[in-house]
């Protein structure tokens, strides 16, 4: 069982390609939209709509991070509680419920969603953070990183490496679990979502070129999919995965975060 949390302002559908690949590998994937943090709004199955919270456009960044991380932490708890109930057969309309393994739950996310994989509910056994890093002081009060949770970090090469290094060090302070930090050369921030597949004419627009990077979307997706699948195969399925500890990567675009 895997949970997915998207970037700020993105709906969960922005991670559909990777979720489909993980499902093809045998994982049940539950994608969680931040109800008031997805632009322009969130449509629920019964048809009602919750609009994007305009404070995400006007408040200071620190306030937005605290508000969003608090909401996401609560959503993750809620989803895990509901899935646990489904696994116990609480919903007769969900016959697959008892097949869900809630003892082996992983979480991956993009940007703020990736940061939440570090700080999420202690029931999460392993996490993957895709280009997300935040100073813990900018997150909601009470959020605590699980120090033993195995974590894989994959960052784009767009950010200042010194700022990234300092922020990641603060975010990972006190960690004792398995940790690997990688950088995907040529990847922009949006390369870790389906927005990487925007037409090149759009991607090359001045305001977007830095967000989408230079690595072709298919190549970025292949690298990300391979590492994310390997991470969960090791820590949720107890499989031998030499890729994760190899001193060099079979993908020349991958290097260690320094």
Tab-separated table of C-alpha atoms in Angstrom:
chain	number	residue	atom	x	y	z
A	1	UNK	CA	0.000	0.000	0.000
A	2	UNK	CA	1.366	3.398	-1.018
A	3	UNK	CA	0.173	6.941	-0.345
A	4	UNK	CA	0.975	9.838	-2.677
A	5	UNK	CA	0.937	13.542	-1.825
A	6	UNK	CA	1.404	16.137	-4.610
A	7	UNK	CA	3.106	19.511	-4.661
A	8	UNK	CA	1.427	22.627	-3.291
A	9	UNK	CA	-1.394	23.823	-5.579
A	10	UNK	CA	-1.271	20.552	-7.562
A	11	UNK	CA	-4.121	18.022	-7.585
A	12	UNK	CA	-3.297	14.385	-6.919
A	13	UNK	CA	-3.815	13.699	-10.638
A	14	UNK	CA	-0.495	15.452	-11.312
A	15	UNK	CA	1.209	12.229	-10.248
A	16	UNK	CA	-0.901	9.830	-12.307
A	17	UNK	CA	1.885	8.410	-14.507
A	18	UNK	CA	4.035	7.272	-11.602
A	19	UNK	CA	1.017	5.993	-9.663
A	20	UNK	CA	-0.018	3.876	-12.656
A	21	UNK	CA	3.469	2.405	-12.970
A	22	UNK	CA	3.541	1.523	-9.279
A	23	UNK	CA	0.100	-0.069	-9.594
A	24	UNK	CA	1.417	-2.112	-12.523
A	25	UNK	CA	4.141	-3.337	-10.158
A	26	UNK	CA	1.507	-4.636	-7.758
A	27	UNK	CA	1.114	-1.733	-5.337
A	28	UNK	CA	-2.216	-0.260	-4.294
A	29	UNK	CA	-1.749	3.517	-4.603
A	30	UNK	CA	-3.940	6.064	-2.829
A	31	UNK	CA	-3.399	9.642	-4.008
A	32	UNK	CA	-4.378	12.405	-1.590
A	33	UNK	CA	-5.396	15.848	-2.846
A	34	UNK	CA	-4.938	18.727	-0.393
A	35	UNK	CA	-8.608	19.771	-0.360
A	36	UNK	CA	-8.112	23.542	-0.131
A	37	UNK	CA	-4.578	23.536	-1.506
A	38	UNK	CA	-5.232	22.279	-5.048
A	39	UNK	CA	-5.898	24.962	-7.662
A	40	UNK	CA	-8.606	25.893	-8.614
A	41	UNK	CA	-10.463	23.509	-6.317
A	42	UNK	CA	-11.300	19.919	-5.433
A	43	UNK	CA	-14.319	18.026	-6.780
A	44	UNK	CA	-15.624	15.287	-4.489
A	45	UNK	CA	-17.334	12.075	-5.704
A	46	UNK	CA	-20.753	13.419	-4.721
A	47	UNK	CA	-20.182	16.443	-6.953
A	48	UNK	CA	-19.621	19.146	-4.359
A	49	UNK	CA	-16.633	21.427	-4.836
A	50	UNK	CA	-14.220	22.911	-2.314
A	51	UNK	CA	-12.381	25.911	-3.744
A	52	UNK	CA	-8.704	26.729	-3.424
A	53	UNK	CA	-7.947	28.712	-0.274
A	54	UNK	CA	-7.007	32.215	-1.451
A	55	UNK	CA	-4.763	32.642	1.588
A	56	UNK	CA	-2.288	30.458	-0.313
A	57	UNK	CA	-1.830	33.438	-2.641
A	58	UNK	CA	-1.644	36.239	-0.086
A	59	UNK	CA	-0.168	34.940	3.170
A	60	UNK	CA	3.571	34.866	3.916
A	61	UNK	CA	5.251	31.653	2.728
A	62	UNK	CA	5.896	30.476	6.288
A	63	UNK	CA	2.212	30.791	7.190
A	64	UNK	CA	1.217	28.914	4.037
A	65	UNK	CA	3.644	26.087	4.813
A	66	UNK	CA	2.350	25.737	8.363
A	67	UNK	CA	-1.283	25.782	7.256
A	68	UNK	CA	-0.740	23.324	4.411
A	69	UNK	CA	1.454	20.900	6.340
A	70	UNK	CA	-1.059	20.788	9.198
A	71	UNK	CA	-3.902	20.032	6.775
A	72	UNK	CA	-1.895	17.360	4.975
A	73	UNK	CA	-0.832	15.649	8.188
A	74	UNK	CA	-4.488	15.440	9.230
A	75	UNK	CA	-5.491	14.138	5.788
A	76	UNK	CA	-2.841	11.410	5.925
A	77	UNK	CA	-4.047	10.290	9.359
A	78	UNK	CA	-7.645	10.284	8.129
A	79	UNK	CA	-6.808	8.237	5.037
A	80	UNK	CA	-4.823	5.685	7.037
A	81	UNK	CA	-7.653	5.381	9.566
A	82	UNK	CA	-10.194	4.856	6.771
A	83	UNK	CA	-8.009	2.312	4.972
A	84	UNK	CA	-7.529	0.428	8.229
A	85	UNK	CA	-11.300	0.288	8.671
A	86	UNK	CA	-11.732	-0.883	5.063
A	87	UNK	CA	-9.140	-3.614	5.633
A	88	UNK	CA	-11.278	-4.853	8.526
A	89	UNK	CA	-14.279	-5.138	6.224
A	90	UNK	CA	-16.145	-2.044	7.396
A	91	UNK	CA	-17.460	-1.199	3.908
A	92	UNK	CA	-19.379	-3.956	2.072
A	93	UNK	CA	-19.119	-1.912	-1.134
A	94	UNK	CA	-15.335	-2.222	-1.030
A	95	UNK	CA	-14.758	-5.971	-1.411
A	96	UNK	CA	-11.011	-5.540	-1.867
A	97	UNK	CA	-10.713	-3.947	1.578
A	98	UNK	CA	-9.617	-7.086	3.443
A	99	UNK	CA	-6.854	-7.570	0.855
A	100	UNK	CA	-5.185	-4.300	1.855
A	101	UNK	CA	-1.992	-4.717	3.885
A	102	UNK	CA	-1.885	-1.821	6.321
A	103	UNK	CA	1.187	-3.220	8.075
A	104	UNK	CA	3.330	-2.292	5.058
A	105	UNK	CA	2.482	1.265	4.038
A	106	UNK	CA	4.883	3.476	2.141
A	107	UNK	CA	4.516	7.095	1.150
A	108	UNK	CA	5.980	9.187	-1.627
A	109	UNK	CA	5.352	12.764	-2.618
A	110	UNK	CA	6.474	15.726	-4.665
A	111	UNK	CA	7.679	19.045	-3.206
A	112	UNK	CA	5.632	19.707	-0.043
A	113	UNK	CA	4.133	16.264	-0.539
A	114	UNK	CA	7.635	14.823	-0.447
A	115	UNK	CA	8.425	16.709	2.734
A	116	UNK	CA	5.308	15.193	4.275
A	117	UNK	CA	6.718	11.726	3.554
A	118	UNK	CA	9.428	12.619	6.091
A	119	UNK	CA	7.046	13.979	8.734
A	120	UNK	CA	3.933	11.874	8.125
A	121	UNK	CA	2.126	9.493	10.441
A	122	UNK	CA	4.368	6.941	12.210
A	123	UNK	CA	2.427	4.144	10.508
A	124	UNK	CA	4.379	4.944	7.331
A	125	UNK	CA	7.178	2.381	7.080
A	126	UNK	CA	9.255	3.910	4.259
A	127	UNK	CA	9.212	7.125	2.269
A	128	UNK	CA	10.385	8.775	-0.929
A	129	UNK	CA	10.750	12.545	-1.139
A	130	UNK	CA	10.773	13.905	-4.700
A	131	UNK	CA	12.341	17.367	-4.726
A	132	UNK	CA	10.855	18.479	-1.435
A	133	UNK	CA	12.757	20.135	1.374
A	134	UNK	CA	11.675	22.547	4.057
A	135	UNK	CA	13.066	23.880	7.287
A	136	UNK	CA	11.137	22.111	10.086
A	137	UNK	CA	10.530	25.501	11.720
A	138	UNK	CA	8.351	26.417	8.719
A	139	UNK	CA	6.044	23.433	9.226
A	140	UNK	CA	3.058	23.029	11.524
A	141	UNK	CA	3.776	22.790	15.231
A	142	UNK	CA	3.850	19.225	16.474
A	143	UNK	CA	5.056	17.607	13.252
A	144	UNK	CA	7.922	15.277	14.103
A	145	UNK	CA	10.044	13.322	11.650
A	146	UNK	CA	10.226	9.591	12.323
A	147	UNK	CA	14.016	9.172	12.711
A	148	UNK	CA	14.090	5.442	11.875
A	149	UNK	CA	11.951	5.610	8.739
A	150	UNK	CA	14.006	4.631	5.661
A	151	UNK	CA	14.000	7.595	3.273
A	152	UNK	CA	15.061	8.099	-0.324
A	153	UNK	CA	15.447	11.687	-1.527
A	154	UNK	CA	15.676	12.575	-5.228
A	155	UNK	CA	16.244	16.251	-5.989
A	156	UNK	CA	16.299	18.251	-9.198
A	157	UNK	CA	19.441	20.119	-10.186
A	158	UNK	CA	17.695	23.481	-10.517
A	159	UNK	CA	18.198	24.741	-6.941
A	160	UNK	CA	21.218	26.317	-5.289
A	161	UNK	CA	23.078	23.259	-3.938
A	162	UNK	CA	24.291	25.062	-0.816
A	163	UNK	CA	20.779	26.146	0.174
A	164	UNK	CA	19.474	22.658	-0.552
A	165	UNK	CA	22.231	21.067	1.526
A	166	UNK	CA	21.613	23.307	4.542
A	167	UNK	CA	17.847	22.837	4.421
A	168	UNK	CA	18.033	19.068	3.990
A	169	UNK	CA	20.482	18.839	6.894
A	170	UNK	CA	17.987	20.623	9.154
A	171	UNK	CA	15.128	18.482	7.898
A	172	UNK	CA	17.095	15.269	8.479
A	173	UNK	CA	18.656	16.204	11.818
A	174	UNK	CA	18.561	13.224	14.160
A	175	UNK	CA	17.817	10.665	11.454
A	176	UNK	CA	19.174	7.174	12.158
A	177	UNK	CA	17.265	5.211	9.506
A	178	UNK	CA	18.608	4.313	6.070
A	179	UNK	CA	18.924	7.490	4.000
A	180	UNK	CA	20.035	8.144	0.430
A	181	UNK	CA	20.101	11.561	-1.223
A	182	UNK	CA	20.346	11.750	-5.013
A	183	UNK	CA	20.288	14.538	-7.610
A	184	UNK	CA	18.760	14.098	-11.068
A	185	UNK	CA	20.741	16.243	-13.505
A	186	UNK	CA	18.669	18.440	-15.796
A	187	UNK	CA	15.510	18.017	-13.728
A	188	UNK	CA	13.424	21.054	-12.879
A	189	UNK	CA	10.938	21.133	-10.026
A	190	UNK	CA	8.036	20.050	-12.234
A	191	UNK	CA	10.026	17.169	-13.756
A	192	UNK	CA	8.818	15.072	-10.817
A	193	UNK	CA	5.182	15.345	-11.899
A	194	UNK	CA	3.130	14.856	-15.045
A	195	UNK	CA	3.617	18.536	-15.841
A	196	UNK	CA	6.988	17.444	-17.177
A	197	UNK	CA	5.056	16.222	-20.221
A	198	UNK	CA	3.894	19.700	-21.208
A	199	UNK	CA	4.647	20.437	-24.889
A	200	UNK	CA	8.158	21.776	-25.433
A	201	UNK	CA	6.737	25.037	-26.810
A	202	UNK	CA	5.173	25.587	-23.401
A	203	UNK	CA	8.128	24.215	-21.481
A	204	UNK	CA	10.514	26.616	-23.187
A	205	UNK	CA	8.519	29.689	-22.156
A	206	UNK	CA	10.710	31.933	-19.959
A	207	UNK	CA	8.541	31.538	-16.870
A	208	UNK	CA	8.448	27.738	-17.105
A	209	UNK	CA	11.814	26.628	-18.458
A	210	UNK	CA	13.421	26.528	-15.022
A	211	UNK	CA	10.516	24.566	-13.575
A	212	UNK	CA	10.623	21.905	-16.270
A	213	UNK	CA	14.373	21.615	-16.700
A	214	UNK	CA	16.169	20.146	-19.690
A	215	UNK	CA	15.895	16.395	-19.147
A	216	UNK	CA	13.306	14.772	-21.461
A	217	UNK	CA	10.142	13.876	-19.576
A	218	UNK	CA	10.266	10.193	-20.530
A	219	UNK	CA	13.841	9.890	-19.309
A	220	UNK	CA	13.096	11.629	-16.012
A	221	UNK	CA	10.090	9.382	-15.523
A	222	UNK	CA	12.136	6.228	-16.176
A	223	UNK	CA	14.790	7.193	-13.627
A	224	UNK	CA	12.276	8.263	-10.974
A	225	UNK	CA	10.076	5.200	-11.476
A	226	UNK	CA	13.061	2.853	-11.207
A	227	UNK	CA	14.287	4.317	-7.923
A	228	UNK	CA	10.868	4.712	-6.311
A	229	UNK	CA	9.920	1.125	-7.162
A	230	UNK	CA	13.285	-0.136	-5.890
A	231	UNK	CA	12.833	1.698	-2.591
A	232	UNK	CA	9.452	0.199	-1.836
A	233	UNK	CA	10.426	-3.240	-3.120
A	234	UNK	CA	13.214	-3.288	-0.554
A	235	UNK	CA	11.446	-1.880	2.470
A	236	UNK	CA	7.884	-3.098	1.946
A	237	UNK	CA	8.547	-6.390	0.141
A	238	UNK	CA	11.932	-7.256	1.678
A	239	UNK	CA	13.530	-7.762	-1.725
A	240	UNK	CA	17.227	-7.471	-2.462
A	241	UNK	CA	17.743	-4.248	-4.440
A	242	UNK	CA	21.454	-3.540	-5.073
A	243	UNK	CA	20.586	-0.339	-6.972
A	244	UNK	CA	19.899	1.588	-3.784
A	245	UNK	CA	23.369	1.093	-2.292
A	246	UNK	CA	25.436	1.010	-5.477
A	247	UNK	CA	28.318	3.539	-5.416
A	248	UNK	CA	27.434	4.570	-8.970
A	249	UNK	CA	24.108	4.605	-10.760
A	250	UNK	CA	23.277	2.899	-14.063
A	251	UNK	CA	21.730	6.257	-14.935
A	252	UNK	CA	24.466	8.813	-15.704
A	253	UNK	CA	22.078	11.628	-14.763
A	254	UNK	CA	22.073	10.485	-11.121
A	255	UNK	CA	24.655	11.692	-8.609
A	256	UNK	CA	24.878	11.965	-4.838
A	257	UNK	CA	23.532	15.120	-3.188
A	258	UNK	CA	26.567	16.993	-1.845
